[in-house]
Amino acid sequence: MFTPHSSGERRLAVANQVLVYRLHRARRRTIGFQVNENGLTIRAPRSIGVREIESAIVENHRWILAKQAEWRARCERLRASAIRFADGGVVQYLGDRMTLRLDATVAHANARNEIHLALSAAATEPKVREALQSWLQNQALIIFSERIERFADRMPERFAGWRLSSARTQWGSCSRVGRVRLNWRLVHFALPVIDYVIAHELAHLRELNHSARFWAEVARLLPGFEVARDQIKRVEIAAIAF
């Protein structure tokens, strides 16, 4: 049985565990389950009693527990990838772990896997974040231009140029008029991954879908793309710190 919690949460003992959840009544026909940063939320029609809701939770408790485990693992990944925006912080750049240094007159990266920013060691975290993002975006413009040029002899005729994107849901996109957008955060990845996303979007100039013909076009543009595709598929954009 459930016991109300002072914060509006409810508790239900299931399979030797206690599930904590919030119950929201809504205009709907079925009971819905959602697991996210707010925990477990149950949405149910006003006409369904608590006992029936409890039964549904018990019936679906394995799915709920699995989703909660997935969410905890995701939160761990986010914490592990968090950047400390200060001297000595670490950021991924072109697939390498780079150490931030706040001592330069001109921002640059060096062969010792360091990114030097034109800031004093006493710079605040927001200032470091802003300077690092600006430098990374400038590098993305340079690097992506160079990588796109490598596809010049295989470029679909409909290509109408490209620009940087700051999207939080896509690594790249291609419009119907032939313009490509590439997420600047790709600059965190090694060049083969950047090349794959470019080839993926250029392939959409011929096939605006993900059919077998589309993947054949990706292979024409970038033979052996599969390894890079599988690598970036495992990464959430939300896991990138900014």
JSON list of N, CA and C in Angstrom, two decimals, residues 158-226:
[
{"chain": "A", "resi": 158, "resn": "ARG", "atom": "N", "xyz": [23.32, 19.86, -55.35]},
{"chain": "A", "resi": 158, "resn": "ARG", "atom": "CA", "xyz": [22.35, 20.70, -54.65]},
{"chain": "A", "resi": 158, "resn": "ARG", "atom": "C", "xyz": [22.94, 21.42, -53.45]},
{"chain": "A", "resi": 159, "resn": "PHE", "atom": "N", "xyz": [24.19, 21.19, -53.12]},
{"chain": "A", "resi": 159, "resn": "PHE", "atom": "CA", "xyz": [24.80, 21.82, -51.95]},
{"chain": "A", "resi": 159, "resn": "PHE", "atom": "C", "xyz": [24.77, 23.34, -52.09]},
{"chain": "A", "resi": 160, "resn": "ALA", "atom": "N", "xyz": [24.15, 24.00, -51.10]},
{"chain": "A", "resi": 160, "resn": "ALA", "atom": "CA", "xyz": [23.97, 25.45, -51.16]},
{"chain": "A", "resi": 160, "resn": "ALA", "atom": "C", "xyz": [24.69, 26.16, -50.02]},
{"chain": "A", "resi": 161, "resn": "GLY", "atom": "N", "xyz": [25.72, 25.52, -49.46]},
{"chain": "A", "resi": 161, "resn": "GLY", "atom": "CA", "xyz": [26.48, 26.14, -48.39]},
{"chain": "A", "resi": 161, "resn": "GLY", "atom": "C", "xyz": [26.14, 25.55, -47.03]},
{"chain": "A", "resi": 162, "resn": "TRP", "atom": "N", "xyz": [26.83, 26.04, -46.01]},
{"chain": "A", "resi": 162, "resn": "TRP", "atom": "CA", "xyz": [26.63, 25.50, -44.68]},
{"chain": "A", "resi": 162, "resn": "TRP", "atom": "C", "xyz": [26.83, 26.60, -43.64]},
{"chain": "A", "resi": 163, "resn": "ARG", "atom": "N", "xyz": [26.42, 26.32, -42.42]},
{"chain": "A", "resi": 163, "resn": "ARG", "atom": "CA", "xyz": [26.62, 27.24, -41.31]},
{"chain": "A", "resi": 163, "resn": "ARG", "atom": "C", "xyz": [26.63, 26.44, -40.01]},
{"chain": "A", "resi": 164, "resn": "LEU", "atom": "N", "xyz": [27.11, 27.08, -38.96]},
{"chain": "A", "resi": 164, "resn": "LEU", "atom": "CA", "xyz": [27.13, 26.43, -37.65]},
{"chain": "A", "resi": 164, "resn": "LEU", "atom": "C", "xyz": [25.74, 26.41, -37.04]},
{"chain": "A", "resi": 165, "resn": "SER", "atom": "N", "xyz": [25.52, 25.40, -36.21]},
{"chain": "A", "resi": 165, "resn": "SER", "atom": "CA", "xyz": [24.27, 25.26, -35.46]},
{"chain": "A", "resi": 165, "resn": "SER", "atom": "C", "xyz": [24.60, 25.12, -33.98]},
{"chain": "A", "resi": 166, "resn": "SER", "atom": "N", "xyz": [23.66, 25.55, -33.14]},
{"chain": "A", "resi": 166, "resn": "SER", "atom": "CA", "xyz": [23.77, 25.36, -31.69]},
{"chain": "A", "resi": 166, "resn": "SER", "atom": "C", "xyz": [22.65, 24.47, -31.18]},
{"chain": "A", "resi": 167, "resn": "ALA", "atom": "N", "xyz": [22.09, 23.66, -32.06]},
{"chain": "A", "resi": 167, "resn": "ALA", "atom": "CA", "xyz": [20.94, 22.82, -31.70]},
{"chain": "A", "resi": 167, "resn": "ALA", "atom": "C", "xyz": [21.27, 21.90, -30.53]},
{"chain": "A", "resi": 168, "resn": "ARG", "atom": "N", "xyz": [20.25, 21.61, -29.72]},
{"chain": "A", "resi": 168, "resn": "ARG", "atom": "CA", "xyz": [20.41, 20.69, -28.61]},
{"chain": "A", "resi": 168, "resn": "ARG", "atom": "C", "xyz": [19.83, 19.31, -28.92]},
{"chain": "A", "resi": 169, "resn": "THR", "atom": "N", "xyz": [19.34, 19.12, -30.14]},
{"chain": "A", "resi": 169, "resn": "THR", "atom": "CA", "xyz": [18.72, 17.84, -30.47]},
{"chain": "A", "resi": 169, "resn": "THR", "atom": "C", "xyz": [19.33, 17.18, -31.70]},
{"chain": "A", "resi": 170, "resn": "GLN", "atom": "N", "xyz": [20.15, 17.89, -32.48]},
{"chain": "A", "resi": 170, "resn": "GLN", "atom": "CA", "xyz": [20.70, 17.34, -33.71]},
{"chain": "A", "resi": 170, "resn": "GLN", "atom": "C", "xyz": [22.17, 17.69, -33.86]},
{"chain": "A", "resi": 171, "resn": "TRP", "atom": "N", "xyz": [22.95, 16.72, -34.36]},
{"chain": "A", "resi": 171, "resn": "TRP", "atom": "CA", "xyz": [24.35, 17.00, -34.67]},
{"chain": "A", "resi": 171, "resn": "TRP", "atom": "C", "xyz": [24.47, 17.73, -36.00]},
{"chain": "A", "resi": 172, "resn": "GLY", "atom": "N", "xyz": [23.48, 17.55, -36.86]},
{"chain": "A", "resi": 172, "resn": "GLY", "atom": "CA", "xyz": [23.49, 18.24, -38.15]},
{"chain": "A", "resi": 172, "resn": "GLY", "atom": "C", "xyz": [22.12, 18.20, -38.77]},
{"chain": "A", "resi": 173, "resn": "SER", "atom": "N", "xyz": [21.93, 18.99, -39.82]},
{"chain": "A", "resi": 173, "resn": "SER", "atom": "CA", "xyz": [20.65, 18.99, -40.52]},
{"chain": "A", "resi": 173, "resn": "SER", "atom": "C", "xyz": [20.89, 19.44, -41.95]},
{"chain": "A", "resi": 174, "resn": "CYS", "atom": "N", "xyz": [19.92, 19.14, -42.81]},
{"chain": "A", "resi": 174, "resn": "CYS", "atom": "CA", "xyz": [19.99, 19.52, -44.22]},
{"chain": "A", "resi": 174, "resn": "CYS", "atom": "C", "xyz": [18.61, 19.98, -44.64]},
{"chain": "A", "resi": 175, "resn": "SER", "atom": "N", "xyz": [18.53, 21.17, -45.21]},
{"chain": "A", "resi": 175, "resn": "SER", "atom": "CA", "xyz": [17.24, 21.71, -45.62]},
{"chain": "A", "resi": 175, "resn": "SER", "atom": "C", "xyz": [16.91, 21.25, -47.04]},
{"chain": "A", "resi": 176, "resn": "ARG", "atom": "N", "xyz": [15.66, 21.45, -47.41]},
{"chain": "A", "resi": 176, "resn": "ARG", "atom": "CA", "xyz": [15.22, 21.06, -48.75]},
{"chain": "A", "resi": 176, "resn": "ARG", "atom": "C", "xyz": [15.86, 21.92, -49.84]},
{"chain": "A", "resi": 177, "resn": "VAL", "atom": "N", "xyz": [16.36, 23.09, -49.47]},
{"chain": "A", "resi": 177, "resn": "VAL", "atom": "CA", "xyz": [16.99, 23.95, -50.47]},
{"chain": "A", "resi": 177, "resn": "VAL", "atom": "C", "xyz": [18.49, 23.69, -50.56]},
{"chain": "A", "resi": 178, "resn": "GLY", "atom": "N", "xyz": [18.98, 22.69, -49.80]},
{"chain": "A", "resi": 178, "resn": "GLY", "atom": "CA", "xyz": [20.38, 22.28, -49.96]},
{"chain": "A", "resi": 178, "resn": "GLY", "atom": "C", "xyz": [21.36, 22.92, -49.01]},
{"chain": "A", "resi": 179, "resn": "ARG", "atom": "N", "xyz": [20.87, 23.54, -47.93]},
{"chain": "A", "resi": 179, "resn": "ARG", "atom": "CA", "xyz": [21.78, 24.17, -46.97]},
{"chain": "A", "resi": 179, "resn": "ARG", "atom": "C", "xyz": [21.99, 23.23, -45.78]},
{"chain": "A", "resi": 180, "resn": "VAL", "atom": "N", "xyz": [23.24, 23.05, -45.41]},
{"chain": "A", "resi": 180, "resn": "VAL", "atom": "CA", "xyz": [23.62, 22.15, -44.33]},
{"chain": "A", "resi": 180, "resn": "VAL", "atom": "C", "xyz": [23.95, 22.95, -43.08]},
{"chain": "A", "resi": 181, "resn": "ARG", "atom": "N", "xyz": [23.54, 22.43, -41.93]},
{"chain": "A", "resi": 181, "resn": "ARG", "atom": "CA", "xyz": [23.89, 23.01, -40.63]},
{"chain": "A", "resi": 181, "resn": "ARG", "atom": "C", "xyz": [24.64, 21.96, -39.82]},
{"chain": "A", "resi": 182, "resn": "LEU", "atom": "N", "xyz": [25.74, 22.36, -39.20]},
{"chain": "A", "resi": 182, "resn": "LEU", "atom": "CA", "xyz": [26.58, 21.45, -38.41]},
{"chain": "A", "resi": 182, "resn": "LEU", "atom": "C", "xyz": [26.72, 22.00, -37.00]},
{"chain": "A", "resi": 183, "resn": "ASN", "atom": "N", "xyz": [26.44, 21.16, -36.03]},
{"chain": "A", "resi": 183, "resn": "ASN", "atom": "CA", "xyz": [26.50, 21.58, -34.63]},
{"chain": "A", "resi": 183, "resn": "ASN", "atom": "C", "xyz": [27.95, 21.86, -34.23]},
{"chain": "A", "resi": 184, "resn": "TRP", "atom": "N", "xyz": [28.21, 23.05, -33.71]},
{"chain": "A", "resi": 184, "resn": "TRP", "atom": "CA", "xyz": [29.58, 23.41, -33.36]},
{"chain": "A", "resi": 184, "resn": "TRP", "atom": "C", "xyz": [30.18, 22.46, -32.32]},
{"chain": "A", "resi": 185, "resn": "ARG", "atom": "N", "xyz": [29.33, 21.80, -31.53]},
{"chain": "A", "resi": 185, "resn": "ARG", "atom": "CA", "xyz": [29.84, 20.89, -30.50]},
{"chain": "A", "resi": 185, "resn": "ARG", "atom": "C", "xyz": [30.53, 19.67, -31.09]},
{"chain": "A", "resi": 186, "resn": "LEU", "atom": "N", "xyz": [30.38, 19.45, -32.39]},
{"chain": "A", "resi": 186, "resn": "LEU", "atom": "CA", "xyz": [31.11, 18.35, -33.04]},
{"chain": "A", "resi": 186, "resn": "LEU", "atom": "C", "xyz": [32.61, 18.53, -32.91]},
{"chain": "A", "resi": 187, "resn": "VAL", "atom": "N", "xyz": [33.06, 19.77, -32.62]},
{"chain": "A", "resi": 187, "resn": "VAL", "atom": "CA", "xyz": [34.49, 20.02, -32.50]},
{"chain": "A", "resi": 187, "resn": "VAL", "atom": "C", "xyz": [35.08, 19.27, -31.30]},
{"chain": "A", "resi": 188, "resn": "HIS", "atom": "N", "xyz": [34.24, 18.75, -30.43]},
{"chain": "A", "resi": 188, "resn": "HIS", "atom": "CA", "xyz": [34.74, 17.91, -29.33]},
{"chain": "A", "resi": 188, "resn": "HIS", "atom": "C", "xyz": [35.23, 16.56, -29.84]},
{"chain": "A", "resi": 189, "resn": "PHE", "atom": "N", "xyz": [34.76, 16.13, -31.01]},
{"chain": "A", "resi": 189, "resn": "PHE", "atom": "CA", "xyz": [35.02, 14.78, -31.51]},
{"chain": "A", "resi": 189, "resn": "PHE", "atom": "C", "xyz": [36.22, 14.74, -32.44]},
{"chain": "A", "resi": 190, "resn": "ALA", "atom": "N", "xyz": [36.75, 13.52, -32.61]},
{"chain": "A", "resi": 190, "resn": "ALA", "atom": "CA", "xyz": [37.85, 13.31, -33.55]},
{"chain": "A", "resi": 190, "resn": "ALA", "atom": "C", "xyz": [37.37, 13.54, -34.98]},
{"chain": "A", "resi": 191, "resn": "LEU", "atom": "N", "xyz": [38.31, 13.80, -35.88]},
{"chain": "A", "resi": 191, "resn": "LEU", "atom": "CA", "xyz": [37.97, 14.16, -37.26]},
{"chain": "A", "resi": 191, "resn": "LEU", "atom": "C", "xyz": [37.12, 13.11, -37.98]},
{"chain": "A", "resi": 192, "resn": "PRO", "atom": "N", "xyz": [37.33, 11.81, -37.79]},
{"chain": "A", "resi": 192, "resn": "PRO", "atom": "CA", "xyz": [36.47, 10.84, -38.48]},
{"chain": "A", "resi": 192, "resn": "PRO", "atom": "C", "xyz": [34.99, 11.00, -38.14]},
{"chain": "A", "resi": 193, "resn": "VAL", "atom": "N", "xyz": [34.69, 11.39, -36.91]},
{"chain": "A", "resi": 193, "resn": "VAL", "atom": "CA", "xyz": [33.29, 11.59, -36.52]},
{"chain": "A", "resi": 193, "resn": "VAL", "atom": "C", "xyz": [32.74, 12.84, -37.19]},
{"chain": "A", "resi": 194, "resn": "ILE", "atom": "N", "xyz": [33.53, 13.91, -37.22]},
{"chain": "A", "resi": 194, "resn": "ILE", "atom": "CA", "xyz": [33.10, 15.13, -37.91]},
{"chain": "A", "resi": 194, "resn": "ILE", "atom": "C", "xyz": [32.84, 14.83, -39.38]},
{"chain": "A", "resi": 195, "resn": "ASP", "atom": "N", "xyz": [33.74, 14.07, -40.00]},
{"chain": "A", "resi": 195, "resn": "ASP", "atom": "CA", "xyz": [33.57, 13.71, -41.41]},
{"chain": "A", "resi": 195, "resn": "ASP", "atom": "C", "xyz": [32.29, 12.91, -41.62]},
{"chain": "A", "resi": 196, "resn": "TYR", "atom": "N", "xyz": [31.98, 12.01, -40.67]},
{"chain": "A", "resi": 196, "resn": "TYR", "atom": "CA", "xyz": [30.76, 11.22, -40.81]},
{"chain": "A", "resi": 196, "resn": "TYR", "atom": "C", "xyz": [29.52, 12.11, -40.79]},
{"chain": "A", "resi": 197, "resn": "VAL", "atom": "N", "xyz": [29.44, 13.04, -39.85]},
{"chain": "A", "resi": 197, "resn": "VAL", "atom": "CA", "xyz": [28.25, 13.90, -39.78]},
{"chain": "A", "resi": 197, "resn": "VAL", "atom": "C", "xyz": [28.13, 14.76, -41.04]},
{"chain": "A", "resi": 198, "resn": "ILE", "atom": "N", "xyz": [29.25, 15.24, -41.54]},
{"chain": "A", "resi": 198, "resn": "ILE", "atom": "CA", "xyz": [29.22, 16.00, -42.80]},
{"chain": "A", "resi": 198, "resn": "ILE", "atom": "C", "xyz": [28.70, 15.13, -43.93]},
{"chain": "A", "resi": 199, "resn": "ALA", "atom": "N", "xyz": [29.24, 13.91, -44.06]},
{"chain": "A", "resi": 199, "resn": "ALA", "atom": "CA", "xyz": [28.80, 13.01, -45.13]},
{"chain": "A", "resi": 199, "resn": "ALA", "atom": "C", "xyz": [27.32, 12.67, -44.97]},
{"chain": "A", "resi": 200, "resn": "HIS", "atom": "N", "xyz": [26.89, 12.48, -43.74]},
{"chain": "A", "resi": 200, "resn": "HIS", "atom": "CA", "xyz": [25.48, 12.16, -43.46]},
{"chain": "A", "resi": 200, "resn": "HIS", "atom": "C", "xyz": [24.57, 13.27, -43.99]},
{"chain": "A", "resi": 201, "resn": "GLU", "atom": "N", "xyz": [24.92, 14.52, -43.69]},
{"chain": "A", "resi": 201, "resn": "GLU", "atom": "CA", "xyz": [24.08, 15.63, -44.14]},
{"chain": "A", "resi": 201, "resn": "GLU", "atom": "C", "xyz": [24.18, 15.86, -45.64]},
{"chain": "A", "resi": 202, "resn": "LEU", "atom": "N", "xyz": [25.36, 15.69, -46.21]},
{"chain": "A", "resi": 202, "resn": "LEU", "atom": "CA", "xyz": [25.49, 15.83, -47.66]},
{"chain": "A", "resi": 202, "resn": "LEU", "atom": "C", "xyz": [24.70, 14.74, -48.38]},
{"chain": "A", "resi": 203, "resn": "ALA", "atom": "N", "xyz": [24.64, 13.55, -47.80]},
{"chain": "A", "resi": 203, "resn": "ALA", "atom": "CA", "xyz": [23.86, 12.47, -48.42]},
{"chain": "A", "resi": 203, "resn": "ALA", "atom": "C", "xyz": [22.39, 12.82, -48.48]},
{"chain": "A", "resi": 204, "resn": "HIS", "atom": "N", "xyz": [21.93, 13.62, -47.53]},
{"chain": "A", "resi": 204, "resn": "HIS", "atom": "CA", "xyz": [20.52, 14.05, -47.54]},
{"chain": "A", "resi": 204, "resn": "HIS", "atom": "C", "xyz": [20.22, 14.97, -48.72]},
{"chain": "A", "resi": 205, "resn": "LEU", "atom": "N", "xyz": [21.24, 15.52, -49.34]},
{"chain": "A", "resi": 205, "resn": "LEU", "atom": "CA", "xyz": [21.01, 16.34, -50.54]},
{"chain": "A", "resi": 205, "resn": "LEU", "atom": "C", "xyz": [20.48, 15.49, -51.69]},
{"chain": "A", "resi": 206, "resn": "ARG", "atom": "N", "xyz": [20.77, 14.20, -51.65]},
{"chain": "A", "resi": 206, "resn": "ARG", "atom": "CA", "xyz": [20.25, 13.28, -52.67]},
{"chain": "A", "resi": 206, "resn": "ARG", "atom": "C", "xyz": [19.07, 12.47, -52.16]},
{"chain": "A", "resi": 207, "resn": "GLU", "atom": "N", "xyz": [19.10, 12.11, -50.89]},
{"chain": "A", "resi": 207, "resn": "GLU", "atom": "CA", "xyz": [18.05, 11.29, -50.31]},
{"chain": "A", "resi": 207, "resn": "GLU", "atom": "C", "xyz": [17.63, 11.90, -48.97]},
{"chain": "A", "resi": 208, "resn": "LEU", "atom": "N", "xyz": [16.50, 12.60, -48.94]},
{"chain": "A", "resi": 208, "resn": "LEU", "atom": "CA", "xyz": [16.03, 13.26, -47.74]},
{"chain": "A", "resi": 208, "resn": "LEU", "atom": "C", "xyz": [15.26, 12.26, -46.87]},
{"chain": "A", "resi": 209, "resn": "ASN", "atom": "N", "xyz": [15.95, 11.18, -46.51]},
{"chain": "A", "resi": 209, "resn": "ASN", "atom": "CA", "xyz": [15.35, 10.09, -45.74]},
{"chain": "A", "resi": 209, "resn": "ASN", "atom": "C", "xyz": [16.49, 9.24, -45.19]},
{"chain": "A", "resi": 210, "resn": "HIS", "atom": "N", "xyz": [16.20, 8.09, -44.62]},
{"chain": "A", "resi": 210, "resn": "HIS", "atom": "CA", "xyz": [17.23, 7.18, -44.15]},
{"chain": "A", "resi": 210, "resn": "HIS", "atom": "C", "xyz": [17.03, 5.79, -44.76]},
{"chain": "A", "resi": 211, "resn": "SER", "atom": "N", "xyz": [16.75, 5.77, -46.04]},
{"chain": "A", "resi": 211, "resn": "SER", "atom": "CA", "xyz": [16.52, 4.54, -46.78]},
{"chain": "A", "resi": 211, "resn": "SER", "atom": "C", "xyz": [17.85, 3.86, -47.10]},
{"chain": "A", "resi": 212, "resn": "ALA", "atom": "N", "xyz": [17.77, 2.69, -47.71]},
{"chain": "A", "resi": 212, "resn": "ALA", "atom": "CA", "xyz": [18.97, 1.97, -48.14]},
{"chain": "A", "resi": 212, "resn": "ALA", "atom": "C", "xyz": [19.76, 2.82, -49.14]},
{"chain": "A", "resi": 213, "resn": "ARG", "atom": "N", "xyz": [19.04, 3.55, -49.99]},
{"chain": "A", "resi": 213, "resn": "ARG", "atom": "CA", "xyz": [19.74, 4.41, -50.97]},
{"chain": "A", "resi": 213, "resn": "ARG", "atom": "C", "xyz": [20.48, 5.54, -50.27]},
{"chain": "A", "resi": 214, "resn": "PHE", "atom": "N", "xyz": [19.90, 6.04, -49.17]},
{"chain": "A", "resi": 214, "resn": "PHE", "atom": "CA", "xyz": [20.58, 7.08, -48.40]},
{"chain": "A", "resi": 214, "resn": "PHE", "atom": "C", "xyz": [21.91, 6.56, -47.86]},
{"chain": "A", "resi": 215, "resn": "TRP", "atom": "N", "xyz": [21.88, 5.38, -47.21]},
{"chain": "A", "resi": 215, "resn": "TRP", "atom": "CA", "xyz": [23.11, 4.86, -46.63]},
{"chain": "A", "resi": 215, "resn": "TRP", "atom": "C", "xyz": [24.13, 4.49, -47.70]},
{"chain": "A", "resi": 216, "resn": "ALA", "atom": "N", "xyz": [23.66, 4.12, -48.87]},
{"chain": "A", "resi": 216, "resn": "ALA", "atom": "CA", "xyz": [24.58, 3.87, -49.98]},
{"chain": "A", "resi": 216, "resn": "ALA", "atom": "C", "xyz": [25.27, 5.17, -50.38]},
{"chain": "A", "resi": 217, "resn": "GLU", "atom": "N", "xyz": [24.54, 6.27, -50.33]},
{"chain": "A", "resi": 217, "resn": "GLU", "atom": "CA", "xyz": [25.13, 7.57, -50.66]},
{"chain": "A", "resi": 217, "resn": "GLU", "atom": "C", "xyz": [26.14, 7.98, -49.60]},
{"chain": "A", "resi": 218, "resn": "VAL", "atom": "N", "xyz": [25.84, 7.71, -48.31]},
{"chain": "A", "resi": 218, "resn": "VAL", "atom": "CA", "xyz": [26.81, 8.00, -47.26]},
{"chain": "A", "resi": 218, "resn": "VAL", "atom": "C", "xyz": [28.10, 7.21, -47.52]},
{"chain": "A", "resi": 219, "resn": "ALA", "atom": "N", "xyz": [27.95, 5.94, -47.89]},
{"chain": "A", "resi": 219, "resn": "ALA", "atom": "CA", "xyz": [29.12, 5.09, -48.16]},
{"chain": "A", "resi": 219, "resn": "ALA", "atom": "C", "xyz": [29.91, 5.60, -49.36]},
{"chain": "A", "resi": 220, "resn": "ARG", "atom": "N", "xyz": [29.21, 6.15, -50.34]},
{"chain": "A", "resi": 220, "resn": "ARG", "atom": "CA", "xyz": [29.91, 6.71, -51.51]},
{"chain": "A", "resi": 220, "resn": "ARG", "atom": "C", "xyz": [30.74, 7.92, -51.10]},
{"chain": "A", "resi": 221, "resn": "LEU", "atom": "N", "xyz": [30.17, 8.74, -50.24]},
{"chain": "A", "resi": 221, "resn": "LEU", "atom": "CA", "xyz": [30.86, 9.94, -49.80]},
{"chain": "A", "resi": 221, "resn": "LEU", "atom": "C", "xyz": [31.97, 9.62, -48.81]},
{"chain": "A", "resi": 222, "resn": "LEU", "atom": "N", "xyz": [31.73, 8.61, -47.95]},
{"chain": "A", "resi": 222, "resn": "LEU", "atom": "CA", "xyz": [32.70, 8.31, -46.90]},
{"chain": "A", "resi": 222, "resn": "LEU", "atom": "C", "xyz": [32.75, 6.80, -46.66]},
{"chain": "A", "resi": 223, "resn": "PRO", "atom": "N", "xyz": [33.51, 6.08, -47.44]},
{"chain": "A", "resi": 223, "resn": "PRO", "atom": "CA", "xyz": [33.62, 4.63, -47.23]},
{"chain": "A", "resi": 223, "resn": "PRO", "atom": "C", "xyz": [34.11, 4.32, -45.81]},
{"chain": "A", "resi": 224, "resn": "GLY", "atom": "N", "xyz": [33.51, 3.29, -45.20]},
{"chain": "A", "resi": 224, "resn": "GLY", "atom": "CA", "xyz": [33.91, 2.90, -43.85]},
{"chain": "A", "resi": 224, "resn": "GLY", "atom": "C", "xyz": [33.40, 3.82, -42.76]},
{"chain": "A", "resi": 225, "resn": "PHE", "atom": "N", "xyz": [32.27, 4.48, -43.02]},
{"chain": "A", "resi": 225, "resn": "PHE", "atom": "CA", "xyz": [31.72, 5.44, -42.07]},
{"chain": "A", "resi": 225, "resn": "PHE", "atom": "C", "xyz": [31.16, 4.80, -40.81]},
{"chain": "A", "resi": 226, "resn": "GLU", "atom": "N", "xyz": [30.93, 3.50, -40.83]},
{"chain": "A", "resi": 226, "resn": "GLU", "atom": "CA", "xyz": [30.16, 2.84, -39.77]},
{"chain": "A", "resi": 226, "resn": "GLU", "atom": "C", "xyz": [30.75, 3.01, -38.36]}
]
